[in-house]
Coordinates of C-alpha atoms and ligand atoms in Angstrom, one line a residue:
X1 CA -10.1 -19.8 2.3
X2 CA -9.3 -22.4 -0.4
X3 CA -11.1 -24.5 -2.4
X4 CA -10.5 -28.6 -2.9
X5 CA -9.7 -27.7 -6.8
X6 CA -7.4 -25.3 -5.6
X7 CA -5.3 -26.9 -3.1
X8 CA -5.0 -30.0 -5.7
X9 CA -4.0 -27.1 -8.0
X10 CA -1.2 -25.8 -5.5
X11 CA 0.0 -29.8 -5.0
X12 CA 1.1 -29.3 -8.5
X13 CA 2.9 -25.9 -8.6
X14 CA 6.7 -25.1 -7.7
X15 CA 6.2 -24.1 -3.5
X16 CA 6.9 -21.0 -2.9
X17 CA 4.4 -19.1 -4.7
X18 CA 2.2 -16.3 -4.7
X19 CA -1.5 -17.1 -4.9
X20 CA -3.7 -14.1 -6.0
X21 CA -7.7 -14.1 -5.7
X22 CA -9.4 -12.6 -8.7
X23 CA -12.6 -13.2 -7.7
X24 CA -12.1 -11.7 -4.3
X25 CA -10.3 -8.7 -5.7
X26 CA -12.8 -8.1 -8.2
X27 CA -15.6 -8.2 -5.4
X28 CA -13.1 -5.5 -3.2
X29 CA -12.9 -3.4 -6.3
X30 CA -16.7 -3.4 -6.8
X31 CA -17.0 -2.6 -3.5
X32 CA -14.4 0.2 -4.0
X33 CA -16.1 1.5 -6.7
X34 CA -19.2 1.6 -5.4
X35 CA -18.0 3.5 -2.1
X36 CA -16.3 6.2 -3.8
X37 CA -18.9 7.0 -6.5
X38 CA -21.3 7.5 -3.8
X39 CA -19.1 9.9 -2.7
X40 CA -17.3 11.7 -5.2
X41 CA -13.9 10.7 -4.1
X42 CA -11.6 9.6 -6.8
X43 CA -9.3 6.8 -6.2
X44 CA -5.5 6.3 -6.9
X45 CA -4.5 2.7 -6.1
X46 CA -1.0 2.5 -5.0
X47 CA 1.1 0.7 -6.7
X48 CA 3.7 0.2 -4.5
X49 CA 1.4 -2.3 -2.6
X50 CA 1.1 -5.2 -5.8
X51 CA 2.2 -4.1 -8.9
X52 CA 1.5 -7.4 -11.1
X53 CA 0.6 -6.3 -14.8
X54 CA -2.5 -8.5 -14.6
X55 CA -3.3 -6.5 -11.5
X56 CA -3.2 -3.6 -12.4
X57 CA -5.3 -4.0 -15.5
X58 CA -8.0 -5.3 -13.4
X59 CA -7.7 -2.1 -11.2
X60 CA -7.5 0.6 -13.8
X61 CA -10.6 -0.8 -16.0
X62 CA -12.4 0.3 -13.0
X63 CA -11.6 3.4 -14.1
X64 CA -9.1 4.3 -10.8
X65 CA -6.0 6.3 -10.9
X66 CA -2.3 5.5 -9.7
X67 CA -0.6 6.5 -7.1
X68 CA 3.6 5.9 -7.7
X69 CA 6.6 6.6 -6.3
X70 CA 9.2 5.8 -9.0
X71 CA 9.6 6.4 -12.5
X72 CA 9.0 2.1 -12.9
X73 CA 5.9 2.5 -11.3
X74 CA 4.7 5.7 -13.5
X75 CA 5.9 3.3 -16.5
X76 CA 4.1 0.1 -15.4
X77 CA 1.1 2.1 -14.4
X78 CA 0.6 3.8 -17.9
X79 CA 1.5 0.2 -19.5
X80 CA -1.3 -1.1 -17.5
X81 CA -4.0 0.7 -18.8
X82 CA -3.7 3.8 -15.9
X83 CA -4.2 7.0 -17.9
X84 CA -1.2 9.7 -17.1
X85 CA -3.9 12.1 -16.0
X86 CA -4.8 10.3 -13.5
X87 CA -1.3 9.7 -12.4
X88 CA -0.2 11.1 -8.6
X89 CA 3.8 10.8 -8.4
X90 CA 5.3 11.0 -4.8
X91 CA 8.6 10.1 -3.3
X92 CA 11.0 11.9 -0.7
X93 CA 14.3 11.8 -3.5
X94 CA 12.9 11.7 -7.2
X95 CA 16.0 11.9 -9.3
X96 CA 16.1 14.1 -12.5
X97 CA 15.3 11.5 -15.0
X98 CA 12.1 10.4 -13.1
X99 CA 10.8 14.2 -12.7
X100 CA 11.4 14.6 -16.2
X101 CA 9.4 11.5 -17.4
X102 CA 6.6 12.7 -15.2
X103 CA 6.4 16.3 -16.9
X104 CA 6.9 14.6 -20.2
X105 CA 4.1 13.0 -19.5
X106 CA 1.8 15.1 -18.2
X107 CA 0.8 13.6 -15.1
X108 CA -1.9 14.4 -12.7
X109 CA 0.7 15.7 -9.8
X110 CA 4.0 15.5 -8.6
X111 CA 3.6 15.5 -5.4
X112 CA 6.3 17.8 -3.8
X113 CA 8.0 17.6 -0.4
X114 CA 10.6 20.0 -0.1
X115 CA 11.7 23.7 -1.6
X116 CA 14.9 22.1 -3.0
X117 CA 12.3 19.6 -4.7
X118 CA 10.1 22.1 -5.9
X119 CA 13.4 24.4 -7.1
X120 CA 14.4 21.2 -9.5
X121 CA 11.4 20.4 -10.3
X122 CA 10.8 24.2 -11.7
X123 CA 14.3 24.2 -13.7
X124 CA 13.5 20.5 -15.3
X125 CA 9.9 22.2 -16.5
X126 CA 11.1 25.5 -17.9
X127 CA 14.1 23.2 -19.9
X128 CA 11.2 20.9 -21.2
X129 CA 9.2 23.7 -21.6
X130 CA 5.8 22.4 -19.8
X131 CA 4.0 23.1 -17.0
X132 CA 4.8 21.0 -13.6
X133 CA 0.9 20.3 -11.9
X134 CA 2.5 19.9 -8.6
X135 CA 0.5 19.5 -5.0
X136 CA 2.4 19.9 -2.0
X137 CA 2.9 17.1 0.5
X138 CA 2.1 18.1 3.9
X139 CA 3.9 17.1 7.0
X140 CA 0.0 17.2 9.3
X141 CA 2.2 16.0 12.8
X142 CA -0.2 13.3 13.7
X143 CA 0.2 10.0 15.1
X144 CA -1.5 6.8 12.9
X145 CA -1.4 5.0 16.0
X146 CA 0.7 2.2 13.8
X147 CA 4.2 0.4 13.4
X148 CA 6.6 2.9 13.8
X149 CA 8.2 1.9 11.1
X150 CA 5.0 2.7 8.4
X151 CA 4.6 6.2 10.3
X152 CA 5.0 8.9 7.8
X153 CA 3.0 12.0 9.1
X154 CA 5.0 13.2 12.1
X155 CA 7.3 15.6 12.1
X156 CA 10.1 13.5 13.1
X157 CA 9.6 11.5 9.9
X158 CA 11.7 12.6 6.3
X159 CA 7.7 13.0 4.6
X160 CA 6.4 16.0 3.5
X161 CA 6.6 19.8 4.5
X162 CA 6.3 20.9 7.8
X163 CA 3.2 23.1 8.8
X164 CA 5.3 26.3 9.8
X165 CA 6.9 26.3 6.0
X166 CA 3.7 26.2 4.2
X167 CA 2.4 29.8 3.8
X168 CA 6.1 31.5 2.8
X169 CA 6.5 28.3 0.5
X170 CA 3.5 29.0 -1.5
X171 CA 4.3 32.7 -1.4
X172 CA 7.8 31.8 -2.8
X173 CA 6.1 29.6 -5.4
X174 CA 4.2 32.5 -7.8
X175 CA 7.9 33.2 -9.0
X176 CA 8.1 29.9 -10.3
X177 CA 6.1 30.1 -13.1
X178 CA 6.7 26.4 -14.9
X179 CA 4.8 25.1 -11.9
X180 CA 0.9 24.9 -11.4
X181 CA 0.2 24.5 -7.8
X182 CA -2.9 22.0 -8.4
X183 CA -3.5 20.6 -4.8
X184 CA -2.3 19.7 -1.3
X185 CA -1.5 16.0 -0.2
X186 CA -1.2 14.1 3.1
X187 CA -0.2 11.1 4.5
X188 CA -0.1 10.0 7.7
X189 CA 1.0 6.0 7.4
X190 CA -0.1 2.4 6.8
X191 CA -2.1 0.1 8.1
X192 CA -4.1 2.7 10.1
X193 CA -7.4 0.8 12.2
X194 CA -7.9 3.1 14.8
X195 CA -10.3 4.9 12.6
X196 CA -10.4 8.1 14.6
X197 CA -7.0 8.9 13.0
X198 CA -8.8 10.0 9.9
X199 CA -11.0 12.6 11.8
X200 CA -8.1 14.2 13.1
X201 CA -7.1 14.2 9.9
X202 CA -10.2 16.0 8.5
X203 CA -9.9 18.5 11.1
X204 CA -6.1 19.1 10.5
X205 CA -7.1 19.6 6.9
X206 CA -9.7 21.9 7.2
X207 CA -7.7 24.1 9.7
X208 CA -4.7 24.5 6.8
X209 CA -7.0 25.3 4.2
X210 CA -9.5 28.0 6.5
X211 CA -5.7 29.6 6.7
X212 CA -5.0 29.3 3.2
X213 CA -8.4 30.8 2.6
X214 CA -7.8 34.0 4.5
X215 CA -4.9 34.4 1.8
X216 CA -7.2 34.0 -1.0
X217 CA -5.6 30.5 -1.6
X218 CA -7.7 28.0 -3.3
X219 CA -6.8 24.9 -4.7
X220 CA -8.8 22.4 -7.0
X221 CA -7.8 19.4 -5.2
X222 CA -7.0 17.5 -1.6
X223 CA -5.3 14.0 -2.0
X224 CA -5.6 12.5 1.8
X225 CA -3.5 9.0 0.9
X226 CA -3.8 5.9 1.8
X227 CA -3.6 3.9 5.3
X228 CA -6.7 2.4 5.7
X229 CA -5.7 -0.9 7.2
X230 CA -7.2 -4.4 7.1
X231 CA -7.7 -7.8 9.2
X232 CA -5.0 -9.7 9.0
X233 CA -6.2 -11.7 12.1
X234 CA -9.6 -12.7 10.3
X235 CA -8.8 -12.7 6.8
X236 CA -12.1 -15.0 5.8
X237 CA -14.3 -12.5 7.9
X238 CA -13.2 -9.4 7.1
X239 CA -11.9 -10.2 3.4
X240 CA -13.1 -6.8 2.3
X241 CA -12.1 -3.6 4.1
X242 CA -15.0 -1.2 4.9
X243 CA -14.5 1.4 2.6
X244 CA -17.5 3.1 3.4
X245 CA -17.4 3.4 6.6
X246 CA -13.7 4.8 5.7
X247 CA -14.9 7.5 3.3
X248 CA -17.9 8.5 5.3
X249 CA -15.7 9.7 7.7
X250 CA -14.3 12.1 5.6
X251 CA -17.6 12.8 4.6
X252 CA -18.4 14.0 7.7
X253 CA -15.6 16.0 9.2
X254 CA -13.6 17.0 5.7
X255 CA -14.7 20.0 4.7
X256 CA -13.8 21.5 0.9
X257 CA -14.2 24.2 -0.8
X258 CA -16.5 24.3 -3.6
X259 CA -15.4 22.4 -6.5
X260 CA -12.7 20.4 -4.6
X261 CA -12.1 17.0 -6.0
X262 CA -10.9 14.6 -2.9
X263 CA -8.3 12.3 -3.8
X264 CA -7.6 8.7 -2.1
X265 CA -4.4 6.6 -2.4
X266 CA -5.2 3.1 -1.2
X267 CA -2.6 0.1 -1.3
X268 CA -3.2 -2.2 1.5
X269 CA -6.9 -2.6 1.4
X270 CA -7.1 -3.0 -2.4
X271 CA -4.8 -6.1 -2.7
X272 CA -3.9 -7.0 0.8
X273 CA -6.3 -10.0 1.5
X274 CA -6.2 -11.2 -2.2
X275 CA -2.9 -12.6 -2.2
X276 CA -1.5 -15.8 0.0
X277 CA 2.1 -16.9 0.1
X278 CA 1.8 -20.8 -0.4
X279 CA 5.1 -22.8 1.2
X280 CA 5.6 -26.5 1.4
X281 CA 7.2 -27.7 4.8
X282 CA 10.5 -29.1 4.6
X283 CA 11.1 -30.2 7.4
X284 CA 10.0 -30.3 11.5
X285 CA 12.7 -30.3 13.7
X286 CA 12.1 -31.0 17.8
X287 CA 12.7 -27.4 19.8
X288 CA 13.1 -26.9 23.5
X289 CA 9.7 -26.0 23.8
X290 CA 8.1 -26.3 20.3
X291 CA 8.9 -27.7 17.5
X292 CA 9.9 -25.9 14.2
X293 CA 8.4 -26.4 10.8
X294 CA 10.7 -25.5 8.7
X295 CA 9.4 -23.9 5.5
X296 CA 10.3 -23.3 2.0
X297 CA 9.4 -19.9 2.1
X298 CA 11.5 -17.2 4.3
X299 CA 11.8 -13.8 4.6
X300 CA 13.2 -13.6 1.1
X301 CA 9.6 -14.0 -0.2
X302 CA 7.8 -12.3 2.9
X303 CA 9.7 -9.8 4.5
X304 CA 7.2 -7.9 6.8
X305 CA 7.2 -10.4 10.1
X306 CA 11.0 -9.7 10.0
X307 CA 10.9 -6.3 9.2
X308 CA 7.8 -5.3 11.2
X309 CA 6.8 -7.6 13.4
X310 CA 3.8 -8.0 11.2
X311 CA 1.4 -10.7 12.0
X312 CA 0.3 -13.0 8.9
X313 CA -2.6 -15.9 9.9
X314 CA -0.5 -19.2 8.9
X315 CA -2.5 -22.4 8.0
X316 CA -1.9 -25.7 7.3
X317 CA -4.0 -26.4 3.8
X318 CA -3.3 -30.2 3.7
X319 CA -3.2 -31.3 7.4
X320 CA -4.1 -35.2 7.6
X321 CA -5.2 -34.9 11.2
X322 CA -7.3 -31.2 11.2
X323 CA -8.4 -32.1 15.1
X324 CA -4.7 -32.7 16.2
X325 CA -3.6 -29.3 17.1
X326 CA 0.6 -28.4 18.0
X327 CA 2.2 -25.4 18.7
X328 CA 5.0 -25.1 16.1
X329 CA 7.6 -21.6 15.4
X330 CA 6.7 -21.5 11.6
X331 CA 10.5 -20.6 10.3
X332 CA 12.2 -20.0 6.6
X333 CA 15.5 -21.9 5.3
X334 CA 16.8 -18.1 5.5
X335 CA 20.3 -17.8 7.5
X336 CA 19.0 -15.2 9.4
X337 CA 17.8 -15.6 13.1
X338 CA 14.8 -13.0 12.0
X339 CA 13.7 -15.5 9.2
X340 CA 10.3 -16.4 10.9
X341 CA 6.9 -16.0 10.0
X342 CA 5.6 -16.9 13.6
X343 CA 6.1 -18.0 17.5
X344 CA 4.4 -20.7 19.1
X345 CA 2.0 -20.8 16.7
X346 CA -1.4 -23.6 17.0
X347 CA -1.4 -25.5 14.1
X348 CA -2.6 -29.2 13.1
X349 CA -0.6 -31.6 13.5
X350 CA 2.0 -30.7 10.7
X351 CA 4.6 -33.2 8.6
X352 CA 7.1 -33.3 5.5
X353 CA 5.4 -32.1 2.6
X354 CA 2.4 -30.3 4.0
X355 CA 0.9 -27.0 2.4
X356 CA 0.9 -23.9 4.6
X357 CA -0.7 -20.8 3.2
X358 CA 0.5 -16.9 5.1
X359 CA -2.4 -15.2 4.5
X360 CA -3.3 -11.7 3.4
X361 CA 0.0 -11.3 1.8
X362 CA -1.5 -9.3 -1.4
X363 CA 0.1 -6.1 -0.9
X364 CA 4.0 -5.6 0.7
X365 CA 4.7 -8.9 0.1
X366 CA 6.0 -9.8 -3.4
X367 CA 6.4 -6.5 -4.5
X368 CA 9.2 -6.3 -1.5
X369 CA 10.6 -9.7 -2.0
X370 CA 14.9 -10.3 -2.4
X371 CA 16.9 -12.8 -3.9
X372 CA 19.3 -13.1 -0.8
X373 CA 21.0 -16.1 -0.7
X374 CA 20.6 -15.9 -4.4
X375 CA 16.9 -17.4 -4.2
X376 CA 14.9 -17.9 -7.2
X377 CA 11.8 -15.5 -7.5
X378 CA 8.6 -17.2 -6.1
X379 CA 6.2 -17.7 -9.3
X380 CA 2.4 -15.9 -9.3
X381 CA -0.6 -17.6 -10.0
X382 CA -4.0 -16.5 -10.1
X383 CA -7.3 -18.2 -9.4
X384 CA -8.9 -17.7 -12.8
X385 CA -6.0 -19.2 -14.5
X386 CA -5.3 -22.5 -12.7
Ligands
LLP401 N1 0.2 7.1 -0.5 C1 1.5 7.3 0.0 C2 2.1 8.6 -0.2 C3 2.2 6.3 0.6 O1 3.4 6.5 1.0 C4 1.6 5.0 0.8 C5 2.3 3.9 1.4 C6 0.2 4.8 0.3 C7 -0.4 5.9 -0.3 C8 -0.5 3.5 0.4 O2 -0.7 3.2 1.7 P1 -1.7 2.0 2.1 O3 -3.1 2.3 1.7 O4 -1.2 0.8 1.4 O5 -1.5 1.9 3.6 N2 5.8 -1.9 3.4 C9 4.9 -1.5 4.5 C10 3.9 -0.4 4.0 C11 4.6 0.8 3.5 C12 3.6 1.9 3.0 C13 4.3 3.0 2.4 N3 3.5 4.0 1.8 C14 4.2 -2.7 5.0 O6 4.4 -3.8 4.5 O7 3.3 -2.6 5.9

């Protein structure tokens, strides 16, 4: 939802752009904060998801971690006011360079996914001299009931290390002595809203740790990712996700030791509904069946209704006739067939020139944006600024 000041705002600004929220972000990170004091949990926010400098300052004076999955990320996080110690580094292939900046800087975990991982991980550490905190990245074999294409926690997937490895791998691990085995990390995908997902997860969680009991195995922490997924269908009425609801689910059915500290790695539901992707239409051209509008924006700016079939709500901001309602294919200028941001979809009666905001585009959507067909980058604007 815009208001009059802003849309007169947007007539003024180079289309595309990114439009971010403040207000509404700082409400979700209230919110957030709120939920996870109340329960102990300590956040990470992935960064993956947004990684705007003004972004993540707003997210790490609440105090919140980082989750990262590149050496830029672990740099732009610490430039951002996220403090190393509170620093989770993950990632299938971390190159040399990118383990060594992590152990340089003493960061909260690398999260580690394979023996040949850990085995690098351990010479890079004993040549800088430091200990490695490392957790290990669990492989639980559950389905998140999402896009296959954002499933990580099956064992078909490249992520983390398979169940039937784990016990012989942390037996193999007391000769590595440069590492600190700190914790044990999951992840089971993105955009997860079958909610029941994360009680199977609980009870995955407390089965591998009951076993790691038996061999006197006791860690100080459980990082249980990210996933929680939001509305993209009723972005207005569901503009903040329920994180309570989220974490007393794990309040419930997770069970840790004594002492644990339970980690959280949200992306999606921290920055997803704040941002909007603002186009101008170019042009509507007569189809078959409906007509196009043909945008200014593509796939070069928003990616995921190419990529995953990902549904964004579309609106026209500046429609002259609201009440007149078409059915129009909302399409990029891309030269790709897959350049569309939506079918047959109802909108008012739409011209040259109008406004159309793709909503909930806050996290996955700049951050993954290309310059195919040599584009320019869209420009970002926030609401307390314009
Ligand atoms: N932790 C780990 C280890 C992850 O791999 C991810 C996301 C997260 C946390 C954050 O997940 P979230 O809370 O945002 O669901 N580009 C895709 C999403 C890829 C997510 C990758 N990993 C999309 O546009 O839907």
């Amino acid at each position: 939802m815009f208001t009059e000041n802003q849309i007169k705002a947007f007539e003024n600004i180079k289309t595309p752009f990114y439009f971010y929220d403040i207000d509404l972000l700082t409400r979700t990170l209230d919110k957030l904060k709120s939920a996870s004091e109340k329960t102990g949990y300590k956040i990470h926010y992935a960064v993956k998801a947004n990684a705007q400098p003004k972004i993540l300052k707003l997210i790490s004076s609440y105090g919140f971690g980082a989750d990262c999955v590149s050496g830029n990320e672990i740099i732009a996080a610490t430039e951002n006011g996220f403090p190393p110690d509170k620093i989770a580094f993950a990632g299938v292939g971390k190159t040399d360079e990118e383990i060594e900046y992590a152990i340089q800087n003493d960061i909260f975990s690398l999260n580690c996914e394979s023996f040949a991982e850990l085995e690098i991980i351990q010479q890079l550490a004993e040549k800088a001299k430091k200990t490695a905190k490392i957790a290990l990245r669990i492989n639980p074999n559950l389905n998140p009931n999402t896009h296959h294409y954002i499933t990580t926690g099956l064992e078909e997937n490249k992520f983390g290390i398979n169940l039937w490895e784990l016990e012989k791998l942390i037996t193999d691990l007391k000769s590595f002595n440069y590492l600190e085995l700190t914790g044990l990390h999951f992840h089971l995908g993105s955009q997860i809203t079958d909610l029941s997902v994360f009680r199977s997860l609980c009870m995955k969680v407390n089965n591998i740790q009951n076993q790691l009991l038996k061999k006197q195995i006791k860690l100080p922490h459980l990082n249980l990712g990210g996933g929680l997924g939001i509305d993209y269908h009723k972005p207005d009425e569901h503009s903040i996700p329920n994180f309570e609801l989220y974490f007393n689910i794990f309040k419930k059915f997770l069970e840790p030791i004594p002492g644990q500290s339970v980690h959280f790695e949200p992306g999606r539901a921290v920055t997803g509904q704040c941002g909007s992707l603002i186009s101008r239409v170019l042009f509507v051209k007569k189809g078959i069946t409906t007509d196009f509008a043909i945008m200014d924006a593509g796939m070069t700016e928003l990616i995921r209704p190419a990529l995953y079939q990902a549904f964004h709500k579309i609106e026209n901001i500046t429609a002259r006739v609201p009440d007149k309602i078409k059915k129009y294919d909302v399409v990029g200028p891309i030269c790709e067939s897959s350049d569309c941001f939506g079918k047959s979809i109802e909108l008012p009666e739409t011209a040259r020139g109008d406004l159309i905001a793709i909503r909930s585009t806050g996290a996955y959507g700049e951050v993954m944006s290309s310059s195919y067909n040599l584009r320019d980058k869209a420009g970002s604007y926030f609401s307390d600024e314009i």
